[in-house]
Coordinates of C-alpha atoms in Angstrom, one line a residue:
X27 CA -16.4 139.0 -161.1
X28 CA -18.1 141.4 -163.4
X29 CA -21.4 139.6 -163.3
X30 CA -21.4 139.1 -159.7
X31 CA -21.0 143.2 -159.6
X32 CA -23.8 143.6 -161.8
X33 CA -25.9 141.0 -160.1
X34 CA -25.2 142.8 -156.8
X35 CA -25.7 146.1 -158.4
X36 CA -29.5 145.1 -159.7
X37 CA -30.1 143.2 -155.9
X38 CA -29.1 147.0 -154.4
X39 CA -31.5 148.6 -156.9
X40 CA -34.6 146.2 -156.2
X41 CA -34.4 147.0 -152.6
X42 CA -34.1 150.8 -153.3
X43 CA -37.7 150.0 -155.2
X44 CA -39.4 148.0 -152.6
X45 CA -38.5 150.3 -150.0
X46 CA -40.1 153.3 -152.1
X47 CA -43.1 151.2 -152.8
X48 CA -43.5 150.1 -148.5
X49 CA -43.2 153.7 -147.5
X50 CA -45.8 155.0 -150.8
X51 CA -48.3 152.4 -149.2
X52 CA -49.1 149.8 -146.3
X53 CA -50.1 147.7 -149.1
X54 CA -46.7 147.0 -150.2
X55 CA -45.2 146.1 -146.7
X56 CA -45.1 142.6 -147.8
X57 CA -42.1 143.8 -149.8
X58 CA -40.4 143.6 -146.2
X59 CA -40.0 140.0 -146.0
X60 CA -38.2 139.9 -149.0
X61 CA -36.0 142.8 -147.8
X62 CA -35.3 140.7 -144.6
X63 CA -34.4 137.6 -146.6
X64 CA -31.2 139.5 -147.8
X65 CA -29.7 139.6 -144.4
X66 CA -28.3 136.4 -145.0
X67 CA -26.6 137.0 -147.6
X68 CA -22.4 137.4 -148.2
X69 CA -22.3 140.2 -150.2
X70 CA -21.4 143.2 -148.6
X71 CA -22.9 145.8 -151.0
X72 CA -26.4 143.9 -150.4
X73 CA -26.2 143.3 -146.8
X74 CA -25.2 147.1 -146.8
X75 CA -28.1 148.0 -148.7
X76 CA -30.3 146.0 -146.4
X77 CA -29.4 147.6 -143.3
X78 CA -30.0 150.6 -145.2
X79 CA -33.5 149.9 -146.0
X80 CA -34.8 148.6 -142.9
X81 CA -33.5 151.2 -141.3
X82 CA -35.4 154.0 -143.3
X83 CA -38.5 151.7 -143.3
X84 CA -38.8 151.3 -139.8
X85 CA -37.6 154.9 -138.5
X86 CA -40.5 156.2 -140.6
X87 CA -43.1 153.6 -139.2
X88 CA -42.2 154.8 -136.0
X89 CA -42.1 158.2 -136.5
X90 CA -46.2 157.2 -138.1
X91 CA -46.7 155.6 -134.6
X92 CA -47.3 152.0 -136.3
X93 CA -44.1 150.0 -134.7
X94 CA -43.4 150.6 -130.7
X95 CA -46.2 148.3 -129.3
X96 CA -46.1 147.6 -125.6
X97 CA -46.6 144.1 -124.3
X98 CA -50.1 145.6 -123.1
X99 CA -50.8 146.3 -126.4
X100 CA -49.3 143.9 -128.0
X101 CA -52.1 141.4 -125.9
X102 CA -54.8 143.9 -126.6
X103 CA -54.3 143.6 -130.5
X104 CA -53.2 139.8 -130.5
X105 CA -56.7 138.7 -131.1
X106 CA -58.3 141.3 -132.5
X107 CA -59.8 141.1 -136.1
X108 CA -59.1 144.9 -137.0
X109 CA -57.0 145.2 -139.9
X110 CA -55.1 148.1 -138.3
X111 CA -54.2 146.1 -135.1
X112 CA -53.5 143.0 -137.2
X113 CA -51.3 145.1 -139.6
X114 CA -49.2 146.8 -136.8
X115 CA -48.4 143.3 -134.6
X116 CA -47.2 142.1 -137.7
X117 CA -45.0 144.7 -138.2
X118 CA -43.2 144.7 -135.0
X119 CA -42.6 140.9 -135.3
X120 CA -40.9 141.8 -138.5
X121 CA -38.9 144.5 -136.4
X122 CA -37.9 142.1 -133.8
X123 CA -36.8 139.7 -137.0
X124 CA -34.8 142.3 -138.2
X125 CA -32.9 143.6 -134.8
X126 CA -32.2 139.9 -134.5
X127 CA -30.3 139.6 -137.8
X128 CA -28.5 143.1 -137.3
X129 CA -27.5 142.0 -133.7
X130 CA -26.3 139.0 -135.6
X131 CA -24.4 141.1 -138.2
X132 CA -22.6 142.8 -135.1
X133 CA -20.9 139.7 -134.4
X134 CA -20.0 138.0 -137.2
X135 CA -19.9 140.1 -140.1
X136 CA -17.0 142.0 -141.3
X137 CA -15.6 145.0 -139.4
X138 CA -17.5 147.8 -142.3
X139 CA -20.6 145.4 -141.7
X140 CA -20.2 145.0 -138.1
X141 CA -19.8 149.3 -137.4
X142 CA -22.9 150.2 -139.5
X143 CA -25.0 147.3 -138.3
X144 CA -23.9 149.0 -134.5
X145 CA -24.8 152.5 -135.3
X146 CA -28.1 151.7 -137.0
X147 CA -29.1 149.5 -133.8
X148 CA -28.3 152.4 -131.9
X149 CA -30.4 154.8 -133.6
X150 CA -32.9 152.0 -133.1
X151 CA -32.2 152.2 -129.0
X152 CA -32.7 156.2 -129.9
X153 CA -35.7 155.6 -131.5
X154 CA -37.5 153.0 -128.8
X155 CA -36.3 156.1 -126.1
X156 CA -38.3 158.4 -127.5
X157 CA -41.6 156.1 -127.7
X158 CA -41.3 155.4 -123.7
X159 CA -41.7 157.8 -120.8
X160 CA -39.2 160.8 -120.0
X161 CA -37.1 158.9 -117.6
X162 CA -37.2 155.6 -119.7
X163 CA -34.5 153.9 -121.5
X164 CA -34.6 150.9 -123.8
X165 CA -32.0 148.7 -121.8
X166 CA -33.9 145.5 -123.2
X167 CA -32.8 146.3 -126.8
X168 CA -29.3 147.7 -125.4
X169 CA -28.5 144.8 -123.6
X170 CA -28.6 143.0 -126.3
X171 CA -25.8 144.6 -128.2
X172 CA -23.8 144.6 -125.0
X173 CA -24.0 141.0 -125.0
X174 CA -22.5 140.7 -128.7
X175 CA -19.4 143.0 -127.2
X176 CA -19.5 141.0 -124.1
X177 CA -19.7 137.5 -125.8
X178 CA -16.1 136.5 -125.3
X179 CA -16.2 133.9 -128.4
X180 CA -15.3 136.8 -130.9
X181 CA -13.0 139.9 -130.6
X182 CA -14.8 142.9 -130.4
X183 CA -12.5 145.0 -129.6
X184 CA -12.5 147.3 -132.6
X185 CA -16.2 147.3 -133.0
X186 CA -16.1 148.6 -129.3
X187 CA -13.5 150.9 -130.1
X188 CA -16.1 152.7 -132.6
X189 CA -18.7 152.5 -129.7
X190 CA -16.7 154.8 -128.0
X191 CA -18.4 157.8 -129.2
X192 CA -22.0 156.9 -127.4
X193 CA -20.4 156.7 -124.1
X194 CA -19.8 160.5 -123.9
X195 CA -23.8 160.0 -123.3
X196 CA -24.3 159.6 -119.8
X197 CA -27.3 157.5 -119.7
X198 CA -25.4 154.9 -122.2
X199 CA -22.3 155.2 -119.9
X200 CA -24.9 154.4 -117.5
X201 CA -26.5 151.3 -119.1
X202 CA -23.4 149.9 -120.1
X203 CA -21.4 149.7 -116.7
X204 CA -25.0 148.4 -115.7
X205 CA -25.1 145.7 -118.0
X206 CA -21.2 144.4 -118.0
X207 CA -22.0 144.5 -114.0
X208 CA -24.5 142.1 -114.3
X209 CA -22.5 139.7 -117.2
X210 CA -19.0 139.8 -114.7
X211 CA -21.1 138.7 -111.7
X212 CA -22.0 135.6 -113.0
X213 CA -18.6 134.9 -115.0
X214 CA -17.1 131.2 -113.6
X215 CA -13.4 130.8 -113.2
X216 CA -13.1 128.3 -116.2
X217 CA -14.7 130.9 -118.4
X218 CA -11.9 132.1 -120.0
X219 CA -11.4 128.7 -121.9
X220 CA -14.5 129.0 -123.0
X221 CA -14.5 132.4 -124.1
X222 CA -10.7 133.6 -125.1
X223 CA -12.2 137.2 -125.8
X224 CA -13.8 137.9 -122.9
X225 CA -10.9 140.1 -121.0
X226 CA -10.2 141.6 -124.4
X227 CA -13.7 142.4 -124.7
X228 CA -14.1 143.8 -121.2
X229 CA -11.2 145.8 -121.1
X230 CA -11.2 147.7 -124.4
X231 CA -14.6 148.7 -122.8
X232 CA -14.0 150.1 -119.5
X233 CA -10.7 151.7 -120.8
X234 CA -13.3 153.7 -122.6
X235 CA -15.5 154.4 -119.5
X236 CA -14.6 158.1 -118.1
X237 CA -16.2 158.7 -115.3
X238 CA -17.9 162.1 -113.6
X239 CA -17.7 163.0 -110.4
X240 CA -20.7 165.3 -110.1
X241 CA -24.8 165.2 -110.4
X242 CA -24.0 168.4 -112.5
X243 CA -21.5 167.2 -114.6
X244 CA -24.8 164.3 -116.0
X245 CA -26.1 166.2 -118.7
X246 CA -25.5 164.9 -122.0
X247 CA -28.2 162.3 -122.7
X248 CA -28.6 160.3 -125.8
X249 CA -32.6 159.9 -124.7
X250 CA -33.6 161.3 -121.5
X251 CA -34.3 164.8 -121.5
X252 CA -34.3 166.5 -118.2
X253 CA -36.9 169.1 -118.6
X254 CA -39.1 166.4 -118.6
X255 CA -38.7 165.7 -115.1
X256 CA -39.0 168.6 -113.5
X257 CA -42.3 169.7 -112.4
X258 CA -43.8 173.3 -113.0
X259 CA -42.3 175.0 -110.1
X260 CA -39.0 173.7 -111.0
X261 CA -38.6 170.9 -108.9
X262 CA -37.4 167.2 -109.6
X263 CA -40.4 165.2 -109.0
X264 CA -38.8 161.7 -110.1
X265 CA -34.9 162.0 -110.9
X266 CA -33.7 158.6 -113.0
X267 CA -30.8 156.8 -111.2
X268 CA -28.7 157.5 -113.9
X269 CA -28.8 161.4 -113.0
X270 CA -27.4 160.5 -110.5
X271 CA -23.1 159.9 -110.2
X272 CA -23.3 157.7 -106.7
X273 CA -25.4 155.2 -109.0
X274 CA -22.4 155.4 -111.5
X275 CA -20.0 154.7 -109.6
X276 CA -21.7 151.9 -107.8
X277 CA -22.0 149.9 -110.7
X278 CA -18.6 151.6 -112.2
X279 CA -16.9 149.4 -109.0
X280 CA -19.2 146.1 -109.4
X281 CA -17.9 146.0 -113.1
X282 CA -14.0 146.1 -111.8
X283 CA -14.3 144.2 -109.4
X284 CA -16.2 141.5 -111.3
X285 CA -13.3 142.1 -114.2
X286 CA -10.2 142.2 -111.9
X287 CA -11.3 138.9 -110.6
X288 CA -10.7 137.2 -113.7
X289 CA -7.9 135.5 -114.8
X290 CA -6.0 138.3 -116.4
X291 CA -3.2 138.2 -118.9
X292 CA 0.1 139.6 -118.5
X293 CA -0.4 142.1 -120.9
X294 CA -4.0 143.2 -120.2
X295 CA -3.0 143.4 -116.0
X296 CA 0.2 145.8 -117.0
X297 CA -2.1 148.1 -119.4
X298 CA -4.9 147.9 -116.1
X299 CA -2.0 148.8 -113.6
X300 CA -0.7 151.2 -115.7
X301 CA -4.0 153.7 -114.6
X302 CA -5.2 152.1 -112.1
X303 CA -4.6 155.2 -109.9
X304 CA -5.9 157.5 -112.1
X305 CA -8.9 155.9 -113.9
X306 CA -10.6 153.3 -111.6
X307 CA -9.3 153.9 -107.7
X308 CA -10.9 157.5 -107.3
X309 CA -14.0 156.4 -109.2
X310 CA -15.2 153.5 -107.1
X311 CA -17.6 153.4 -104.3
X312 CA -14.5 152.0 -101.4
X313 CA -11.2 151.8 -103.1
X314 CA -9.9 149.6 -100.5
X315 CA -11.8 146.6 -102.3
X316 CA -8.8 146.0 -104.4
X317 CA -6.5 146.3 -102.1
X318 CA -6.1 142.4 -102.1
X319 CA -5.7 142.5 -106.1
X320 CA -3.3 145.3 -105.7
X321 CA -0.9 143.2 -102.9
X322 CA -0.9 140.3 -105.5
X323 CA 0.4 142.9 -108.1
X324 CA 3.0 144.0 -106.1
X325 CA 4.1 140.3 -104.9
X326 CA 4.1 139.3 -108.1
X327 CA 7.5 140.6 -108.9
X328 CA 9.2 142.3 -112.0
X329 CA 7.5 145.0 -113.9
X330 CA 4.0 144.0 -112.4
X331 CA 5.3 145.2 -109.2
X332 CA 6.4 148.5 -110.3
X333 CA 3.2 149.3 -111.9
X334 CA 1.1 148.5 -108.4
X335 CA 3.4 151.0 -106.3
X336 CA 1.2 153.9 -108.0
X337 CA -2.5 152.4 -107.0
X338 CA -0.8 151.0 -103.7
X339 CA 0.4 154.9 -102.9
X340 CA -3.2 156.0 -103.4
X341 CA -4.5 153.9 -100.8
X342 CA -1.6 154.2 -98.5
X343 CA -1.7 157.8 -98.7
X344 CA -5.6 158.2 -99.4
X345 CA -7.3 155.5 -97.3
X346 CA -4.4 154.6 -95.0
X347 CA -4.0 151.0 -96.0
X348 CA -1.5 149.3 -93.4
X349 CA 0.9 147.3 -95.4
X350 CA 3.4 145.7 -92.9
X351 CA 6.1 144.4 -95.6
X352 CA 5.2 147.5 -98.1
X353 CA 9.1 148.4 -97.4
X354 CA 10.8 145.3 -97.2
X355 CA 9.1 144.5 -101.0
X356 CA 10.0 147.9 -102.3
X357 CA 13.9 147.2 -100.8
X358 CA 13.4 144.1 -103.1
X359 CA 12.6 146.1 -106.1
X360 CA 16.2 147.9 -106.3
X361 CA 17.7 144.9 -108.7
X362 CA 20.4 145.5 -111.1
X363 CA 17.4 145.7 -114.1
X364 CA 15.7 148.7 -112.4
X365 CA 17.8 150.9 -114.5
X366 CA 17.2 149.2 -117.9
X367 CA 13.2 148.9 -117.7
X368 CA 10.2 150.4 -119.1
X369 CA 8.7 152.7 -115.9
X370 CA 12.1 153.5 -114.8
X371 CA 10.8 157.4 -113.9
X372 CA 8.1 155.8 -112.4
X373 CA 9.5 153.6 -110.3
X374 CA 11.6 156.4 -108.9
X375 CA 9.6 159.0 -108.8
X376 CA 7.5 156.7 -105.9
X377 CA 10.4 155.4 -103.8
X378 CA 11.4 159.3 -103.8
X379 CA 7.8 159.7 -102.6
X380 CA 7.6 157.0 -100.0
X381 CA 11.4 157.7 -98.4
X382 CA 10.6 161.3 -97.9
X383 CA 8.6 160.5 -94.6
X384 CA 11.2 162.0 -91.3
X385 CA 9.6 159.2 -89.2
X386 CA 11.0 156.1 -91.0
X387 CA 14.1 154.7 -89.2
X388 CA 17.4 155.0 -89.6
X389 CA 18.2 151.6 -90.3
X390 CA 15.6 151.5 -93.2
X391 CA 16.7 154.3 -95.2
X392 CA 20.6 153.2 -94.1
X393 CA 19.9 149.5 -96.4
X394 CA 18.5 151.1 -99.2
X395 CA 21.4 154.1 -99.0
X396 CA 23.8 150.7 -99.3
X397 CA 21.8 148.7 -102.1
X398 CA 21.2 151.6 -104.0
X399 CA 25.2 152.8 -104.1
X400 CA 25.9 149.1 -104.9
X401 CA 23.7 148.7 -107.6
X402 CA 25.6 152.2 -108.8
X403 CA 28.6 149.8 -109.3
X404 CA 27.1 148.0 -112.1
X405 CA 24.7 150.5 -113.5
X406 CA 25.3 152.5 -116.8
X407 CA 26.4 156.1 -116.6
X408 CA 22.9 158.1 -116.4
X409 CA 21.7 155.2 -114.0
X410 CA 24.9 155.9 -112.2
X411 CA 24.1 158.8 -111.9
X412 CA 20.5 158.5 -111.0
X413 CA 21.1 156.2 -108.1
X414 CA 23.8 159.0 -106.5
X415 CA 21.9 161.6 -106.7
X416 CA 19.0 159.6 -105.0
X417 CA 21.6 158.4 -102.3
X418 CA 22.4 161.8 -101.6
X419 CA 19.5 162.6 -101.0
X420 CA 18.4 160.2 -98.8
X421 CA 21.2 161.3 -97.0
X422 CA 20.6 165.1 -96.8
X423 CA 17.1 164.1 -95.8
X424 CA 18.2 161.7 -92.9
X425 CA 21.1 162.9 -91.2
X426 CA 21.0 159.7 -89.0
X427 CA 22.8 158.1 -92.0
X428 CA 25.1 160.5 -92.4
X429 CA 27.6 158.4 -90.2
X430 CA 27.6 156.1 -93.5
X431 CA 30.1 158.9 -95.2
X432 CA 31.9 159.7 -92.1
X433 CA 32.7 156.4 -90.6
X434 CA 36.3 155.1 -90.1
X435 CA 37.9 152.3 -91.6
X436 CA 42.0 151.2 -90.8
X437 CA 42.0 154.9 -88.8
X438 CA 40.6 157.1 -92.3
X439 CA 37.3 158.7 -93.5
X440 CA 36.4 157.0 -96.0
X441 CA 36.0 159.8 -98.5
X442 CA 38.5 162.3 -97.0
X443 CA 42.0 160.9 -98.1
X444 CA 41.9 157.3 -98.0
X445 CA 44.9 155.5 -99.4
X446 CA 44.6 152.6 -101.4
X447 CA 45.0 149.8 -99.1
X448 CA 42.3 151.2 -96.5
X449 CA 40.3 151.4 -99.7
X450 CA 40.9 147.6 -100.1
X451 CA 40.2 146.5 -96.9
X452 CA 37.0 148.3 -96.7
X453 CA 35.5 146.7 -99.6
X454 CA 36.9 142.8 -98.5
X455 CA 35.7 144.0 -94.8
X456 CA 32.1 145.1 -95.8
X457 CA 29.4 143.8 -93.3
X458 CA 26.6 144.9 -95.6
X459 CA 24.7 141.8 -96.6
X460 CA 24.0 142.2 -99.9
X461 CA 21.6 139.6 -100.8
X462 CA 20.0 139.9 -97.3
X463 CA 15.8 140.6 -98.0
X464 CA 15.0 141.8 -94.9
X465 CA 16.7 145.6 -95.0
X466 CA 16.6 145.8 -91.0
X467 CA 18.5 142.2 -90.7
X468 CA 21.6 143.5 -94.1
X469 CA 23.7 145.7 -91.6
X470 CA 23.7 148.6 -93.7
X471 CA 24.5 151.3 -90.8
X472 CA 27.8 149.3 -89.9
X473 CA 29.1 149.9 -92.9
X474 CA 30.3 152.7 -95.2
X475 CA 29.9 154.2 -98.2
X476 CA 32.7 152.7 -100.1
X477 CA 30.9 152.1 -103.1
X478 CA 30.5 156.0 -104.0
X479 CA 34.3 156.2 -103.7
X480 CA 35.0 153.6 -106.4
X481 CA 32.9 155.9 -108.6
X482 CA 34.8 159.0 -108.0
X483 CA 36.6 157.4 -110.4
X484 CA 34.1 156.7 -112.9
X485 CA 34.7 156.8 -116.6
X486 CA 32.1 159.1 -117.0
X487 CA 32.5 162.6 -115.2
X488 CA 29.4 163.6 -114.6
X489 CA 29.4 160.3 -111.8
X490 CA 32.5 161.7 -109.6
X491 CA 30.9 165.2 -110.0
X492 CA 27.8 164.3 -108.0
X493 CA 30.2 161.8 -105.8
X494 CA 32.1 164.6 -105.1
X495 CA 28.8 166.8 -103.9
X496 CA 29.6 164.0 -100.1
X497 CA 32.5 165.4 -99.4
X498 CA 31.7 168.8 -98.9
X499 CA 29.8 170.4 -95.6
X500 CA 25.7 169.1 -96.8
X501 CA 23.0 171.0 -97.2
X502 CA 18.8 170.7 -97.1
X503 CA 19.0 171.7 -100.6
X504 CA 18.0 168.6 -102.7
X505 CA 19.2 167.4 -106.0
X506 CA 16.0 167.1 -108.7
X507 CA 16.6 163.1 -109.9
X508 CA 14.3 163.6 -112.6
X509 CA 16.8 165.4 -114.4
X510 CA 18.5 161.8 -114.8
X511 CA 15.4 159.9 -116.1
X512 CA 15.1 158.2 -119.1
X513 CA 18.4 159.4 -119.9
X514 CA 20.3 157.5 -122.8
X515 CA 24.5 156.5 -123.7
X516 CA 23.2 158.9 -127.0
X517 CA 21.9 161.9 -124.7
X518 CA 25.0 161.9 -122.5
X519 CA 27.2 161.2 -125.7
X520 CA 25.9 164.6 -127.5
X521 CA 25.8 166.4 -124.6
X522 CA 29.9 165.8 -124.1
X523 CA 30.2 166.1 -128.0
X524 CA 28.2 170.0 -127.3
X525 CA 31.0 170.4 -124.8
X526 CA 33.9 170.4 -127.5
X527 CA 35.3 172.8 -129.2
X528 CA 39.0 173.5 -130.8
X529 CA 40.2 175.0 -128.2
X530 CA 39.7 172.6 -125.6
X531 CA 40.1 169.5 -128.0
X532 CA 43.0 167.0 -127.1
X533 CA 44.2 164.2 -128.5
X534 CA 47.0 161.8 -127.4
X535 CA 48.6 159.5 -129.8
X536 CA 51.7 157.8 -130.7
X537 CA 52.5 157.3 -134.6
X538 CA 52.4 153.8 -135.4
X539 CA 55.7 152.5 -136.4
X540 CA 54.5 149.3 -137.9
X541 CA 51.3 146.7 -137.6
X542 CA 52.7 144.9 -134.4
X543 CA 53.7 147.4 -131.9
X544 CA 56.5 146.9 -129.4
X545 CA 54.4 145.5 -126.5
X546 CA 53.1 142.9 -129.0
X547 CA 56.2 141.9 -129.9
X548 CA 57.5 141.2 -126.4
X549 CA 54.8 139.7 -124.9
X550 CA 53.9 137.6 -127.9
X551 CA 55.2 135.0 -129.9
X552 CA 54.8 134.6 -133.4
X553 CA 55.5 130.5 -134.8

């Protein structure tokens, strides 16, 4: 191990030399092949120090003006005898060489290999910038090393991850949605056996993208520099598309759309949904082109279909997207689980938001009234709660339901006095339909609110307390619900314990009188 340090240590030290010698003299620059040669090696204090090298070898051979050749020129020189000419196509063949085996690097070497392979090629797209015209940009080199991150083969993600930094530069952003635009549009259904990587690939990349929404806002350039463009009197005389944000977001949407269509994996589709509305909808060119995606979501059931409400609110509320069954599906939502999962608050938060509308009928908001004090049967305390205070309201805001509290069952209110056998017979006599989908065919408004009395005798107080808020005269004055979110049994347990104190402590006990008590005794019999 020692001698392979050492060997590595002299390798590291012989480039150092060459690369002294190539920039001392022109002379030397056969040195470079050698340099070259040491890209394929496995050691990653030499491939280090080879990255190194070329970089500083090349950077200051363009900086001379010897290395940027155009194809014009590169066919004026091809055949000429001029040591010069010869001297300087040979030396851009050797840069091509060596952007080859760093783009090569970027895929398959290890992750320190792989980030300082990236950021030298990208001082190498800097470089090539500065050699074109103001509003040029090297895409042909870039698009290379947006193919490594799009080649869904191998994981990229955290070599994209480090990326991250060059898309605060507009013109990258710019290139980038560009190029993955082009690679999504020609992706074939069956491509995800063939690359594994791809989605990964794709989406750790546009999760990165942050978008602007002005022409103003498009001034940080890693090349382009706007002064350039402007003529003397101060006027844009040829503006690049990528000044421009309505050439962003076109191919902003062209890359989602090409991505969401896809096969997606569970995980990657909850992480998309998850800021859908925030992220992507507002950004693209017509956010109704997802709409389809989006209905798929939300039929799709579960936790999927909590995470679509958001993006499907935008475009109900911001492009008036007509969904016919939108309610009927949300209805379906309200499952005993609701108050156990991941996006609870969210999930709330929207139906609040979508039930608040005056115009919806009576019936509508009557069958989720009933599956909502149902599920309250079942629910633990703070979701108990949650689903009360959301029934009441519903109710506050639609007095049409109202007759829900008030109806009579064997001759009694149902929450003003009833006796215990009235109380029976309302639950046996029920014409709710629980497990009917359809909330206009489940009978909610011939029912009652029976449910909310069986919880005025909850175990946990702070359930009857809010029951209790029904039986007095109702006002417009609405309960906040997100004061019951994400509440835990450890949250409501030290908030009772806070409650305590010595003077209001009581205990209850009988001294045991032996280790089988009386009622064991009789009831039991020991052989």
């Amino acid at each position: 191990m020692a001698d392979n340090n050492c060997n590595n240590s002299s390798v590291v030290k012989e480039v150092n030399n060459k690369t002294t010698a190539i920039l001392e003299s022109d002379a030397n620059s056969n040195f470079l092949v050698d340099i070259i040669e040491l890209s394929e090696s496995q050691e990653e204090e030499v491939l280090l120090a080879f990255i190194r090298s070329v970089y500083k070898i090349f950077s200051t051979f363009c900086s001379r003006g010897k290395l940027h050749l155009s194809l014009q020129q590169r066919k004026a020189v091809k055949g000429s005898e001029d040591p010069g000419d010869v001297f300087n196509l040979w030396l851009h063949e050797k840069y091509l060489l060596t952007l080859r085996r760093l783009l090569h690097l970027l895929s398959v070497g290890s992750q320190n290999i792989k980030e300082f392979s990236l950021c030298t090629l990208m001082k190498f797209v800097a470089e090539e910038g500065k050699q074109k015209s103001s509003d040029g940009f090297p895409n042909k080199l870039f698009k290379q090393i947006c193919d490594v991150f799009f080649n869904g083969k191998n994981s990229s993600k955290a070599c994209i991850e480090r990326f991250a930094e060059f898309l605060d530069y507009d013109d990258v952003r710019f290139f980038v949605l560009k190029n993955l635009a082009g690679r999504l549009g020609n992706v074939p259904v069956s491509e995800g056996e063939k690359e594994p990587y791809l989605v990964e690939n794709v989406f750790t990349m546009l999760s990165q993208v942050k978008m602007k929404e002005n022409d103003e806002d498009l001034n940080n350039f890693l090349i382009h520099d706007m002064k350039s463009a402007k003529g003397k009197d101060g006027s844009v005389s040829k503006q690049p598309r990528f000044t421009l944000v309505k050439y962003h977001k076109r191919f902003f949407s062209s890359a989602w759309i090409g991505f969401l269509a896809i096969p997606l994996t569970s995980e990657i589709l909850k992480k998309i949904l998850l800021n859908l509305h925030t992220d992507v909808l507002p950004h693209m060119t017509d956010p109704k082109l997802l709409m389809d995606f989006l209905t798929d979501s939300y039929n799709a059931g579960g936790v999927t279909s909590l995470l679509a409400l958001n993006s499907l609110f935008f475009l109900i509320h911001k492009h008036n997207l007509d969904y016919p069954d939108f309610f009927k599906k949300l209805y379906a939502l309200f499952e005993p689980n609701i108050f156990y999962v991941k996006y609870q608050a969210r999930f709330f938060h929207l139906a609040d938001l979508f039930l608040t509308s005056t115009h919806l009928p009576a019936y509508l908001i009557g069958a989720f009234v009933k599956r909502l004090s149902r599920l309250a049967l079942t629910a633990p305390p703070h979701g108990a709660m949650l689903a009360t205070a959301f029934v009441c309201n519903l109710i506050k805001r639609h007095p049409s339901v109202q007759a829900l509290i008030h109806r009579k069952q064997s001759g009694k209110l149902l929450l003003d006095g009833e006796s215990s056998e009235d109380f029976q017979d309302s639950c046996i006599g029920d014409p709710f339909i629980a497990d009917e989908p359809d909330p206009a065919k489940c009978n909610a408004l011939k029912s009652s609110l029976w449910e909310l009395k069986t919880l005025q005798h909850h175990y946990y107080p702070g359930v009857s307390t809010l029951v209790e808020m029904l039986e007095k005269p109702l006002d417009s004055k609405e309960t906040d619900i997100s004061d019951y979110f994400d509440v835990s049994y450890d949250q409501l347990f030290q908030k009772e314990c806070r409650k305590v104190t010595q003077k209001n402590s009581f205990l209850e006990f009988q001294v045991p009188k032996g280790i089988i008590g009386k009622g064991m005794v009789e009831n039991w019999v020991l052989s």
